[in-house]
Each structure stands twice: as structure tokens, then as C-alpha cells.
Amino acid sequence: MSNGRFKLLASAAAVSAALLMSGCSKEPEQAKAEQGQAVEQTQATEQVNTEAAKSQNPFFTEWNTPFGAPPFGEIKIEHFKPAFEKGMEEHKLEINAIISDERDPDFENTIAAMELAGSTLSRVARVFFNLTGTESNEEMQALQREFSPALTRHSNEINMNMDLFKRVKTVYDNRESANLNKEQLRLLDVIYEGFVRTGANLNDEQRAELAKINERISALTTEFGQNAYKDSIAFTLVLEEGDLDGLSQSQIDAAAAAAKSRDMEGKYVITLNRASVEPFLQFSNRRDLREKAFNGWALRGDNDNEFDNKANIAEIVELRAKRAQLLGYKHHSEYVLTEAMASSPEKAMDLLMKVWTPAVAKAEQERDWLKEQMALEGFDHELKPWDWRYFAEKVRKAKFDLDQGEIAEYFELNNMIEAKFYVAEQLFGLKFVERDDVPVYNDVVRVWEVQDAQGNAIGLFYGDYYARSTKRSGAWMSSFRTQQKLAGNVKPLIINNMNLNQPAEGEPTLMSFSDAVTLFHEFGHGLHGLLSNVTYPTLAGTNTPRDWVEFPAQLYEHFIEQPEMLKKFARHYKTNEPMPADLLKRIKDAGNFNQGFATVEYTASALVDMAYHSRTDFTDLDVRAFEDKILTDYGKPEEIIMRHRSTHFGHIFAGGYSSAYYAYMWSEILDADGFDAFLEAGNIFDKETSKRLYDFIYSRGNTLDYFEAYEGFRGRKPTTDALLRNRGLN
């Protein structure tokens, strides 16, 4: 498109030059008129060609695909920039139309109209930002750096538009007499508070400062995420045949496949994807190589190179604190948590400390076990962080006769996919029909049509389960479209991502038990999006505070841990025999083993998150020293590090969990207590309990107060008893 435009402009210049240089004897006025006609003709041709080019952009046409799914085969990188630009322009025009409406502001002509505005921009952004997480390259990253601040600027212009806010405030002030239903009142409250929290009550100078801060934070968080990604893929631990001692055959095969994908046939590669590096740390007998792998994992974004994130962290923390204070809060934590279930930093910290103290005691006991095992086996070196997982496996084997490699043989990906679908069928009557006619962005992605108990389609579910160099690490749920009814019966398009090692062709994908739990966790999020049954998109699906959104996902994890599920779906990948009863018993007996380590590792990250975002001073921040001081003061065992060190802590510096990483623990109170409802009913698929789970949790989005929703499901307030019991900390 750009080449065509360049040629048209060149031809216009050529026409002008020809007329000036020909020495023609025409009168100047006539020459000017003809020249003008030529330019107009050229401009008209350019406009026609531009419109033709736009018509070829899939974002400007209807998607004639199943469910109106994104036509990935037609979408090219060059389509995003004009699509973003047009989407933002359309959105501005739609907002301006709301503002200039001469009718008195009411819910329909203001709030509902705002909900309908920006549909093109939303469609473009959802495709783009999903692809930057799964199919990244330099060109996509450059576009992300360009448009993340531009989108923040665009959002600021709307959220800080005082004429728009006046209309919203008028509707808000008249809400008691407007005969609005409960969902409409909830939406109105969310939108009004959103304006206030983005500066509606500030003066012009303060709003300008806030907009500048928001735009800079957007640029920094984008850079942080890209740095963490690039530093991760820059590391590979290349192994020879003699370096494989201790690894299982499936791990060796995965390392060989990783090497082959990097054109290193005959070698073996360990990457910093958790599914690659963590098993290596658990089983490799080579301590020197474990140390290299561990340091590569721990130092992502902290290597004093071009991808270093320490300066980004310092500036992000400072800007967030300034923004919070500008809006009238003490610090960023208070700003974030006033809208969460926890309601205050003090309540979040109270929970973390209730868990931290017994977790440290448990971890110290586990450390003693590890040192005893080291002594038994004749190891006289100090216990270091890269040793913990290795010796924990030896203790697990000695105390419980449990081998994680043996367990993995019973957790094959296809069986686990079938298992998570089975639970959804038992709870909610859902059916999953695989579709091969829905476009995908990578051949490994699978798509299922999701049907309700009556056979009606309710949406599409995408599964992208494998790691690759273009994909960020971790596991997550997202959407290409959210459910709503305002613009018609809009069905959700939901995606789950994981980073499992892709096996050699024809080989099974074996998972750790932890991976299987993660698979169920992300599908819990997926169901939260698929089962959403609300009218307004702002309230749909997972659009809830962080300490509530994890509840449906964490509750779903419990199902794969149940003996009847393991008997049915944990089958040996070679023989298809169910997991033996004695292995099931050993897994149950070892259920709380190493929970001190796991809890300290997680809670350390949450405590550092809270510490960063409770700062009120803007002095220079030394990231390494800050981490060390906070965790030393809390008494963290030195053999355990944070689950996510600051420099690659994407949850808080590139995602939406700043001052909210505690949310996983808060939600664990709810999920542990909530799953007990099924146990108390004597049936993990109890129909009455399942119906309440659907009615008050999975289908409600953000339409209910969270405590009201939980009590509607559980019949009472939650307690911490089940959480402490499940982690063996009581």
C-alpha cells in the first residue's frame, strides 16, 4: 500500500514539472487550471487506490469465518498499523457523538452507547496483543512499542474528557430515579469510579501530568516485557551426550527436540521455559550444569546487558507512586486495593503474614530433611538454591517412594484435555467438538466449539499448549472476543496458552502433575470467559479484580487431584493402564511434601510486590539490594529465592498484578473453602452445588458484589481453615 502511494505522489510531481519545463505558450491561469486538474485527478486516483487497499485489510471487512473468528491466514503485520489508526479514529468519532447528543444524558444514550463504542479498535487490539504473546518477532515488537503508548494516550483522552464525564456524572447522580436493573447499576458504578480513578476530579494541569505518567508507564511496561522475553530466549544450555545423567528419556527427547528446532541436530538444549528448566533442576546429576541453568533462570532481565530491567523497575515504581499520590492515595498499593476484595494493603499483608510464618517453619523442616539426605549420600557441599529441587526429589523418593518421572508417564496431554472437558461436562453439561475449519495462527493450535447441555453453541475454545521461540513464557488465558448481549448474542472466543515441551513427531506429550494442575487452572479461567452470561462487555467474564478472578481458576484445579479423576484419566502413555492404587496412595501421602518451599517461594514474591508498591519516597532504587533487604527482614531461608525475581516479574511490571500478586493466595482461601462444598455434598459433581457455582460464579462476570457472589455459592463467608489444611500449614 505504501509503495502504491509513493508512486502516485511521484506522478503528481512529474505532471507539475512537465508543465513548468515545456515552455508552453498557454496563459498562466490556463496552465494553473490544467495543473490543478491533473493534481485533483491524481489525488482522486490516490483516494480510490487507498480505499481499495483499505478494503483488502481484513480488519475493515466482515469476517466470514465460523463464529466470526479472526481470519489469521489473511491478517498480515502491515494490516495492524492502519487498523489501529482507523480504530482509534472511529472510537473518537463515536465518543464525540455521545458528547454532542443534545438529549439529556441517560443510561442508554451515554453508558450503553459508550459500551458499544470502539468495536473496531477492540477487535484489532485483541488480535494484536494475543499475537505479540505467541508469535512475536522484531516487527511486532516495534509495533507494540509504538502503539502501547498511543493506545494509552487515546484512552487518556477519553477518560479525561470532562464533557464526557459530565454526562456520566449526570446519569450517576440520577441513578436512583432511573429505574435501572441491578446489572445496569453495577455497570454505572464501575464506569463512574473508573473516571474518578483516572483523574476526572483533577484540575487541567494535574490531568496533563497524569496523562504523561500513564503514557510513560505504558512504554516502560512494554519495554520490560520485551526485555524479559529477549533475555529468556537468549539463554540456552547446550548439552552433549555425557551431560544427560539423571534425566528421564522423555526429558532427553524434549531436549533433543529443542535442539533440533534450533538447527543443532545431535545435541540437547535446556531453555528457560519452566517445562524445560525445572525438570532439569529436579533430576540432572550434574551440579555444575544445574547451577548454570538456575542462574540463567534467576537472572533473566538482570544481566547488566541491553535487556536489563533494573532501571525500568525503578522508574515504573516511582511513576506509580506519583500517580497514586496525584489521585489522592498514599501509595500505589492503596490505589490498587481499594477496588479489590481485600480492600486495603493491611488486609492483604495480614493474609500473607498468616501464611508466611508457618511456611518458613515448614521450609526449615524441609531444609533439614534435604541436608540429612545429602549426608546419607555423601554430599558435603552447602545446600544452594540450585540444589533444592534436586534433593527434594531424592527426599520424596526416600520418604514416599515417589518418582516424578514415574508420575509423568501417567499424565499425557490428550488425556488431560479430555479430563478437563469431562469435568466441565459433569458440572455444567458442556460438550466440546473439535473444529478443523477455524483459522489458527500456528499449526499447533487446536480449536473446539463449545456447546451447552441443549446443544447450542456458546463459543470457541482455542488451545495453544507448546513452547516456541516466538512465545512468551508461562501459562495464561486470554480472549479474541468477550461475551455480551448488548450488540446481539455475541459469543466469546477464548484461548488458553501453556509452554509444554513439544515432543518429537509421533511421540506423546508427557506432563508433570504440576503441569496438569496448571492446565486445569487455565481452563478454569477459560470457563469463566465461556460461561459468562451478562449484557454489558465491561462486566463480562474475567473483567474482575485480581483477587476474585483467580478463584474460579483455582477452584477448577481441585478436580484433577481427586482419586476418581486420576483413576479415570491418569493412564500410562504406553499401556493405557490406569494409575495403580498404590501410586495413587503415595501421591496422596506426599501431597503436602515441599509445600513449605512452594509457599515461601510464592509468598516472597508477593511480599516484595507489596513492598515496592507501598513506597512513598522517590529516592534511587537499587533492585537487588531492595529484594535482599525485604526478604532478609522477613527471615526468608537463603536456600530459596523468589518464584519471580523482580527483573522478570511480568505479573507486576508487564501485566495487571502490580500490588496484587497476593491475589493467588487470597483466592486460595476461596477455592479451598469453596471446593469443600463439593466434598461436604459427598459428590465432586454434585448437581445443586454445580448449579450454584454456575449461577453465582462462572456466569456472573462482574455483575455482583464478590462477597455476595461467594455467599450465594457457599451459603456463608469463607474461612482460612481449608487453605492451611491443604498446604499442611496448620
CSV table of C-alpha atoms in Angstrom, one decimal, residues 35 67 153-154 207 219 323 401 433 485 488 635 657 722:
chain,number,residue,atom,x,y,z
A,35,GLN,CA,-2.2,21.7,-13.5
A,67,PHE,CA,-18.2,-17.7,14.7
A,153,ARG,CA,-2.8,8.3,25.0
A,154,HIS,CA,-6.1,7.5,23.3
A,207,ARG,CA,-4.7,15.7,34.4
A,219,ALA,CA,6.1,2.5,27.3
A,323,ARG,CA,0.3,8.7,40.1
A,401,ASP,CA,8.7,-43.9,47.3
A,433,VAL,CA,-16.5,-30.6,19.5
A,485,LYS,CA,-25.7,-9.3,24.6
A,488,GLY,CA,-26.5,-9.0,19.9
A,635,GLY,CA,13.6,-14.2,57.5
A,657,TYR,CA,-0.9,-7.8,39.0
A,722,ALA,CA,-9.2,-25.3,54.3
